[in-house]
C-alpha cells in the first residue's frame, strides 16, 4: 500500500513537471482539464467552507479529508494554462494570464499557500484556524478571479 502510494506520488510529480504541451494533445483538452480541476476543487472547498460558516455541523474528519482533496487539486489547474490554450473551447481566461505570467503565477502560489494552511488547520481539527484559513483561501480565489477571469465566456 505504501509503495503504491509512493509510486503514485512519484508519477504525479513527474507528470506535474512535464510541459503542458506534453500533457494535452489539444488546447481544448487543457481548457477542459483546468475547468474540471477548478470545479472539483471548488466543490471540496465548499464542503469545508460550509462547516466554517456553520451551515453544516463541524466534523473534523470530513473537514480534513476535504481540505486534503483541495490541497491535492490546488496545483493541478495551473499546468493547463500553456501558451495557445486561450482558445479552443468556451472559457473565461483573460489574455492577462499570458501577458502577466509572473503575476498569474504569484496568484496561483498564493492560493496554494493558503490552501496548505487550511489543510494543516483541518488536519489539526482546529475550527478557529479552519475559519481563518477558509477566509484567506476564498480571498485568494477571488483575487485571482478579479484579475484573470472574464465575466463572459469566449471561444
Ligand atoms: C469558492 C469558489 C470560489 C471562491 C470565490 C471566493 O467557494 O468556488 O471561486 O470561493 O467565490 O470569492
Short mmCIF file of N, CA, C and O in Angstrom, two decimals, residues 41-135:
data_model
loop_
_atom_site.label_atom_id
_atom_site.label_comp_id
_atom_site.label_asym_id
_atom_site.label_seq_id
_atom_site.Cartn_x
_atom_site.Cartn_y
_atom_site.Cartn_z
N UNK A 41 -12.14 21.28 -7.20
CA UNK A 41 -11.52 21.95 -6.05
C UNK A 41 -12.54 22.84 -5.34
O UNK A 41 -12.65 22.81 -4.10
N UNK A 42 -13.31 23.61 -6.10
CA UNK A 42 -14.32 24.50 -5.50
C UNK A 42 -15.37 23.69 -4.74
O UNK A 42 -15.81 24.09 -3.66
N UNK A 43 -15.74 22.53 -5.28
CA UNK A 43 -16.74 21.69 -4.62
C UNK A 43 -16.24 21.25 -3.24
O UNK A 43 -16.95 21.37 -2.23
N UNK A 44 -15.01 20.76 -3.19
CA UNK A 44 -14.49 20.26 -1.90
C UNK A 44 -14.17 21.41 -0.94
O UNK A 44 -14.33 21.26 0.27
N UNK A 45 -13.72 22.54 -1.50
CA UNK A 45 -13.52 23.71 -0.65
C UNK A 45 -14.87 24.15 -0.05
O UNK A 45 -14.96 24.47 1.14
N UNK A 46 -15.91 24.09 -0.86
CA UNK A 46 -17.24 24.48 -0.39
C UNK A 46 -17.72 23.64 0.79
O UNK A 46 -18.41 24.14 1.68
N UNK A 47 -17.32 22.37 0.79
CA UNK A 47 -17.75 21.50 1.91
C UNK A 47 -17.09 21.91 3.21
O UNK A 47 -17.71 21.87 4.28
N UNK A 48 -15.82 22.33 3.13
CA UNK A 48 -15.12 22.80 4.33
C UNK A 48 -15.65 24.18 4.72
O UNK A 48 -15.90 24.46 5.91
N UNK A 49 -15.86 25.03 3.71
CA UNK A 49 -16.36 26.39 3.97
C UNK A 49 -17.72 26.34 4.64
O UNK A 49 -18.01 27.14 5.55
N UNK A 50 -18.57 25.38 4.24
CA UNK A 50 -19.90 25.27 4.83
C UNK A 50 -19.80 24.99 6.33
O UNK A 50 -20.60 25.51 7.14
N UNK A 51 -18.83 24.20 6.73
CA UNK A 51 -18.61 23.93 8.17
C UNK A 51 -18.07 25.17 8.87
O UNK A 51 -18.49 25.50 9.98
N UNK A 52 -17.14 25.85 8.20
CA UNK A 52 -16.55 27.06 8.80
C UNK A 52 -17.62 28.12 9.02
O UNK A 52 -17.56 28.90 9.97
N UNK A 53 -18.61 28.13 8.13
CA UNK A 53 -19.67 29.13 8.21
C UNK A 53 -20.85 28.67 9.06
O UNK A 53 -21.85 29.37 9.17
N UNK A 54 -20.74 27.47 9.63
CA UNK A 54 -21.80 26.96 10.49
C UNK A 54 -23.04 26.51 9.73
O UNK A 54 -24.10 26.30 10.34
N UNK A 55 -22.91 26.33 8.42
CA UNK A 55 -24.08 25.88 7.63
C UNK A 55 -24.26 24.38 7.72
O UNK A 55 -25.34 23.85 7.44
N UNK A 56 -23.16 23.71 8.06
CA UNK A 56 -23.14 22.25 8.18
C UNK A 56 -22.40 21.95 9.49
O UNK A 56 -21.43 22.66 9.81
N UNK A 57 -22.86 20.96 10.25
CA UNK A 57 -22.16 20.68 11.52
C UNK A 57 -20.69 20.33 11.28
O UNK A 57 -20.36 19.66 10.29
N UNK A 58 -19.84 20.80 12.19
CA UNK A 58 -18.40 20.54 12.04
C UNK A 58 -18.10 19.08 12.32
O UNK A 58 -18.50 18.53 13.35
N UNK A 59 -17.41 18.46 11.38
CA UNK A 59 -16.93 17.08 11.54
C UNK A 59 -15.46 17.13 11.14
O UNK A 59 -15.13 17.34 9.96
N UNK A 60 -14.59 16.95 12.12
CA UNK A 60 -13.15 17.15 11.88
C UNK A 60 -12.62 16.24 10.78
O UNK A 60 -11.81 16.67 9.96
N UNK A 61 -13.09 14.99 10.75
CA UNK A 61 -12.56 14.06 9.74
C UNK A 61 -13.00 14.48 8.34
O UNK A 61 -12.20 14.46 7.40
N UNK A 62 -14.25 14.85 8.22
CA UNK A 62 -14.76 15.28 6.91
C UNK A 62 -14.02 16.53 6.45
O UNK A 62 -13.63 16.66 5.28
N UNK A 63 -13.80 17.46 7.39
CA UNK A 63 -13.07 18.69 7.05
C UNK A 63 -11.65 18.35 6.59
O UNK A 63 -11.19 18.87 5.57
N UNK A 64 -10.98 17.48 7.32
CA UNK A 64 -9.60 17.13 6.98
C UNK A 64 -9.54 16.41 5.63
O UNK A 64 -8.66 16.71 4.80
N UNK A 65 -10.46 15.49 5.41
CA UNK A 65 -10.46 14.76 4.13
C UNK A 65 -10.69 15.71 2.96
O UNK A 65 -10.01 15.63 1.92
N UNK A 66 -11.63 16.62 3.12
CA UNK A 66 -11.93 17.55 2.03
C UNK A 66 -10.82 18.57 1.83
O UNK A 66 -10.49 18.92 0.69
N UNK A 67 -10.24 19.05 2.91
CA UNK A 67 -9.13 20.00 2.78
C UNK A 67 -7.95 19.34 2.08
O UNK A 67 -7.24 19.97 1.30
N UNK A 68 -7.77 18.06 2.34
CA UNK A 68 -6.69 17.32 1.68
C UNK A 68 -6.93 17.23 0.17
O UNK A 68 -6.00 17.39 -0.63
N UNK A 69 -8.17 17.00 -0.21
CA UNK A 69 -8.51 16.96 -1.65
C UNK A 69 -8.24 18.33 -2.27
O UNK A 69 -7.64 18.44 -3.35
N UNK A 70 -8.65 19.39 -1.57
CA UNK A 70 -8.41 20.75 -2.09
C UNK A 70 -6.91 20.98 -2.27
O UNK A 70 -6.47 21.50 -3.30
N UNK A 71 -6.13 20.55 -1.28
CA UNK A 71 -4.68 20.77 -1.35
C UNK A 71 -4.07 20.00 -2.53
O UNK A 71 -3.21 20.53 -3.24
N UNK A 72 -4.53 18.78 -2.73
CA UNK A 72 -4.01 17.99 -3.85
C UNK A 72 -4.35 18.66 -5.18
O UNK A 72 -3.52 18.74 -6.09
N UNK A 73 -5.58 19.16 -5.27
CA UNK A 73 -6.02 19.76 -6.53
C UNK A 73 -5.45 21.15 -6.77
O UNK A 73 -5.39 21.60 -7.91
N UNK A 74 -5.01 21.81 -5.70
CA UNK A 74 -4.68 23.24 -5.82
C UNK A 74 -3.57 23.53 -6.81
O UNK A 74 -3.49 24.62 -7.34
N UNK A 75 -2.72 22.54 -7.08
CA UNK A 75 -1.61 22.79 -8.01
C UNK A 75 -1.89 22.27 -9.42
O UNK A 75 -1.08 22.46 -10.32
N UNK A 76 -3.00 21.61 -9.61
CA UNK A 76 -3.25 20.99 -10.92
C UNK A 76 -3.67 21.96 -12.02
O UNK A 76 -3.17 21.86 -13.15
N UNK A 77 -4.60 22.90 -11.76
CA UNK A 77 -5.13 23.69 -12.88
C UNK A 77 -4.06 24.45 -13.63
O UNK A 77 -4.17 24.66 -14.83
N UNK A 78 -3.01 24.85 -12.93
CA UNK A 78 -2.05 25.80 -13.49
C UNK A 78 -1.06 25.16 -14.45
O UNK A 78 -0.33 25.86 -15.13
N UNK A 79 -1.07 23.84 -14.54
CA UNK A 79 -0.27 23.17 -15.58
C UNK A 79 -0.98 23.28 -16.92
O UNK A 79 -0.41 22.91 -17.95
N UNK A 80 -2.23 23.73 -16.90
CA UNK A 80 -3.08 23.67 -18.10
C UNK A 80 -3.35 25.05 -18.69
O UNK A 80 -4.33 25.24 -19.40
N UNK A 81 -2.50 26.02 -18.35
CA UNK A 81 -2.63 27.36 -18.93
C UNK A 81 -1.45 27.65 -19.85
O UNK A 81 -0.92 28.76 -19.86
N UNK A 82 -1.02 26.65 -20.60
CA UNK A 82 0.12 26.85 -21.51
C UNK A 82 -0.21 27.81 -22.64
O UNK A 82 -1.38 28.13 -22.91
N UNK A 83 0.85 28.26 -23.32
CA UNK A 83 0.68 29.12 -24.50
C UNK A 83 -0.26 28.45 -25.49
O UNK A 83 -0.16 27.23 -25.71
N UNK A 84 -1.14 29.22 -26.08
CA UNK A 84 -2.03 28.68 -27.11
C UNK A 84 -3.28 28.03 -26.57
O UNK A 84 -4.08 27.49 -27.33
N UNK A 85 -3.47 28.09 -25.24
CA UNK A 85 -4.67 27.48 -24.67
C UNK A 85 -5.71 28.55 -24.29
O UNK A 85 -6.60 28.31 -23.48
N UNK A 86 -5.56 29.74 -24.90
CA UNK A 86 -6.55 30.79 -24.66
C UNK A 86 -7.84 30.52 -25.45
O UNK A 86 -8.90 30.99 -25.07
N UNK A 87 -7.72 29.76 -26.51
CA UNK A 87 -8.88 29.41 -27.36
C UNK A 87 -8.92 27.91 -27.57
O UNK A 87 -7.90 27.24 -27.40
N UNK A 88 -10.10 27.43 -28.00
CA UNK A 88 -10.22 26.01 -28.31
C UNK A 88 -11.47 25.40 -27.71
O UNK A 88 -11.94 24.35 -28.14
N UNK A 89 -12.01 26.08 -26.69
CA UNK A 89 -13.26 25.69 -26.06
C UNK A 89 -13.74 26.91 -25.27
O UNK A 89 -12.92 27.76 -24.89
N UNK A 90 -15.04 27.01 -25.03
CA UNK A 90 -15.53 28.17 -24.29
C UNK A 90 -14.81 28.29 -22.94
O UNK A 90 -14.69 27.29 -22.21
N UNK A 91 -14.30 29.48 -22.66
CA UNK A 91 -13.58 29.67 -21.39
C UNK A 91 -13.55 31.14 -21.04
O UNK A 91 -13.86 32.00 -21.86
N UNK A 92 -13.18 31.42 -19.79
CA UNK A 92 -13.17 32.80 -19.31
C UNK A 92 -11.77 33.29 -18.95
O UNK A 92 -11.62 34.22 -18.17
N UNK A 93 -10.76 32.64 -19.49
CA UNK A 93 -9.39 33.06 -19.21
C UNK A 93 -9.13 34.40 -19.89
O UNK A 93 -9.35 34.56 -21.09
N UNK A 94 -8.66 35.39 -19.12
CA UNK A 94 -8.32 36.69 -19.70
C UNK A 94 -6.94 36.64 -20.34
O UNK A 94 -6.05 35.91 -19.86
N UNK A 95 -6.71 37.46 -21.38
CA UNK A 95 -5.38 37.49 -22.03
C UNK A 95 -4.26 37.82 -21.04
O UNK A 95 -3.11 37.43 -21.25
N UNK A 96 -4.61 38.52 -19.95
CA UNK A 96 -3.60 38.88 -18.94
C UNK A 96 -2.89 37.66 -18.37
O UNK A 96 -1.76 37.77 -17.88
N UNK A 97 -3.53 36.50 -18.41
CA UNK A 97 -2.88 35.28 -17.90
C UNK A 97 -1.55 35.06 -18.62
O UNK A 97 -0.55 34.68 -17.99
N UNK A 98 -1.54 35.33 -19.91
CA UNK A 98 -0.33 35.09 -20.70
C UNK A 98 0.54 36.35 -20.82
O UNK A 98 1.72 36.24 -21.06
N UNK A 99 -0.09 37.51 -20.61
CA UNK A 99 0.68 38.77 -20.69
C UNK A 99 1.40 39.06 -19.38
O UNK A 99 2.42 39.74 -19.36
N UNK A 100 0.81 38.62 -18.29
CA UNK A 100 1.37 38.89 -16.96
C UNK A 100 1.60 37.57 -16.24
O UNK A 100 1.01 37.29 -15.19
N UNK A 101 2.46 36.77 -16.82
CA UNK A 101 2.62 35.40 -16.32
C UNK A 101 3.16 35.34 -14.89
O UNK A 101 2.76 34.48 -14.11
N UNK A 102 4.06 36.28 -14.56
CA UNK A 102 4.62 36.26 -13.20
C UNK A 102 3.54 36.57 -12.17
O UNK A 102 3.46 35.94 -11.11
N UNK A 103 2.71 37.54 -12.52
CA UNK A 103 1.62 37.92 -11.60
C UNK A 103 0.61 36.77 -11.45
O UNK A 103 0.12 36.50 -10.34
N UNK A 104 0.32 36.11 -12.56
CA UNK A 104 -0.61 34.98 -12.52
C UNK A 104 -0.03 33.85 -11.67
O UNK A 104 -0.73 33.26 -10.83
N UNK A 105 1.25 33.59 -11.86
CA UNK A 105 1.91 32.53 -11.09
C UNK A 105 1.89 32.88 -9.59
O UNK A 105 1.64 32.01 -8.74
N UNK A 106 2.14 34.14 -9.28
CA UNK A 106 2.09 34.58 -7.88
C UNK A 106 0.71 34.33 -7.28
O UNK A 106 0.59 33.89 -6.12
N UNK A 107 -0.33 34.64 -8.05
CA UNK A 107 -1.69 34.45 -7.55
C UNK A 107 -1.96 32.97 -7.30
O UNK A 107 -2.59 32.60 -6.29
N UNK A 108 -1.47 32.13 -8.20
CA UNK A 108 -1.66 30.69 -8.04
C UNK A 108 -0.90 30.17 -6.80
O UNK A 108 -1.42 29.36 -6.02
N UNK A 109 0.31 30.68 -6.63
CA UNK A 109 1.13 30.26 -5.48
C UNK A 109 0.50 30.73 -4.16
O UNK A 109 0.54 30.02 -3.15
N UNK A 110 -0.04 31.94 -4.20
CA UNK A 110 -0.68 32.48 -3.00
C UNK A 110 -1.84 31.57 -2.58
O UNK A 110 -1.98 31.20 -1.42
N UNK A 111 -2.65 31.20 -3.57
CA UNK A 111 -3.79 30.32 -3.29
C UNK A 111 -3.31 28.99 -2.73
O UNK A 111 -3.81 28.51 -1.70
N UNK A 112 -2.31 28.39 -3.38
CA UNK A 112 -1.83 27.08 -2.91
C UNK A 112 -1.27 27.19 -1.49
O UNK A 112 -1.43 26.27 -0.68
N UNK A 113 -0.63 28.31 -1.18
CA UNK A 113 -0.09 28.53 0.17
C UNK A 113 -1.20 28.63 1.21
O UNK A 113 -1.11 28.05 2.30
N UNK A 114 -2.26 29.36 0.86
CA UNK A 114 -3.40 29.47 1.80
C UNK A 114 -4.10 28.13 1.96
O UNK A 114 -4.55 27.77 3.05
N UNK A 115 -4.17 27.38 0.87
CA UNK A 115 -4.79 26.05 0.94
C UNK A 115 -3.95 25.12 1.83
O UNK A 115 -4.50 24.32 2.60
N UNK A 116 -2.64 25.24 1.75
CA UNK A 116 -1.78 24.42 2.61
C UNK A 116 -2.06 24.73 4.09
O UNK A 116 -2.08 23.81 4.93
N UNK A 117 -2.30 26.00 4.40
CA UNK A 117 -2.64 26.37 5.79
C UNK A 117 -3.99 25.79 6.18
O UNK A 117 -4.19 25.35 7.32
N UNK A 118 -4.92 25.78 5.23
CA UNK A 118 -6.23 25.19 5.51
C UNK A 118 -6.10 23.70 5.78
O UNK A 118 -6.72 23.16 6.71
N UNK A 119 -5.28 23.05 4.98
CA UNK A 119 -5.10 21.61 5.17
C UNK A 119 -4.50 21.33 6.55
O UNK A 119 -4.94 20.41 7.26
N UNK A 120 -3.52 22.15 6.95
CA UNK A 120 -2.88 21.95 8.26
C UNK A 120 -3.88 22.19 9.39
O UNK A 120 -3.94 21.43 10.37
N UNK A 121 -4.69 23.24 9.24
CA UNK A 121 -5.69 23.56 10.28
C UNK A 121 -6.71 22.44 10.40
O UNK A 121 -7.11 22.06 11.51
N UNK A 122 -7.13 21.90 9.25
CA UNK A 122 -8.13 20.83 9.26
C UNK A 122 -7.54 19.54 9.82
O UNK A 122 -8.21 18.81 10.56
N UNK A 123 -6.30 19.29 9.47
CA UNK A 123 -5.63 18.09 9.99
C UNK A 123 -5.54 18.16 11.51
O UNK A 123 -5.67 17.15 12.21
N UNK A 124 -5.32 19.38 12.03
CA UNK A 124 -5.23 19.58 13.48
C UNK A 124 -6.61 19.62 14.14
O UNK A 124 -6.71 19.61 15.37
N UNK A 125 -7.66 19.69 13.33
CA UNK A 125 -9.02 19.72 13.87
C UNK A 125 -9.37 21.01 14.58
O UNK A 125 -10.25 21.05 15.44
N UNK A 126 -8.68 22.10 14.17
CA UNK A 126 -8.84 23.39 14.85
C UNK A 126 -9.83 24.26 14.08
O UNK A 126 -9.50 24.87 13.06
N UNK A 127 -11.07 24.32 14.59
CA UNK A 127 -12.13 25.01 13.84
C UNK A 127 -11.85 26.51 13.68
O UNK A 127 -12.13 27.07 12.62
N UNK A 128 -11.30 27.14 14.72
CA UNK A 128 -10.99 28.58 14.58
C UNK A 128 -9.96 28.81 13.48
O UNK A 128 -10.09 29.75 12.68
N UNK A 129 -8.93 27.95 13.45
CA UNK A 129 -7.91 28.09 12.40
C UNK A 129 -8.50 27.76 11.03
O UNK A 129 -8.14 28.39 10.03
N UNK A 130 -9.43 26.81 10.99
CA UNK A 130 -10.10 26.47 9.72
C UNK A 130 -10.88 27.69 9.22
O UNK A 130 -10.82 28.04 8.04
N UNK A 131 -11.60 28.33 10.15
CA UNK A 131 -12.39 29.51 9.75
C UNK A 131 -11.49 30.58 9.14
O UNK A 131 -11.80 31.18 8.11
N UNK A 132 -10.37 30.86 9.81
CA UNK A 132 -9.44 31.89 9.31
C UNK A 132 -8.89 31.49 7.94
O UNK A 132 -8.82 32.30 7.01
N UNK A 133 -8.52 30.21 7.83
CA UNK A 133 -7.92 29.74 6.58
C UNK A 133 -8.94 29.73 5.44
O UNK A 133 -8.60 30.05 4.29
N UNK A 134 -10.19 29.39 5.75
CA UNK A 134 -11.23 29.41 4.71
C UNK A 134 -11.39 30.83 4.16
O UNK A 134 -11.49 31.04 2.94
N UNK A 135 -11.36 31.82 5.05
CA UNK A 135 -11.46 33.21 4.60
C UNK A 135 -10.29 33.59 3.70
O UNK A 135 -10.48 34.23 2.66
#
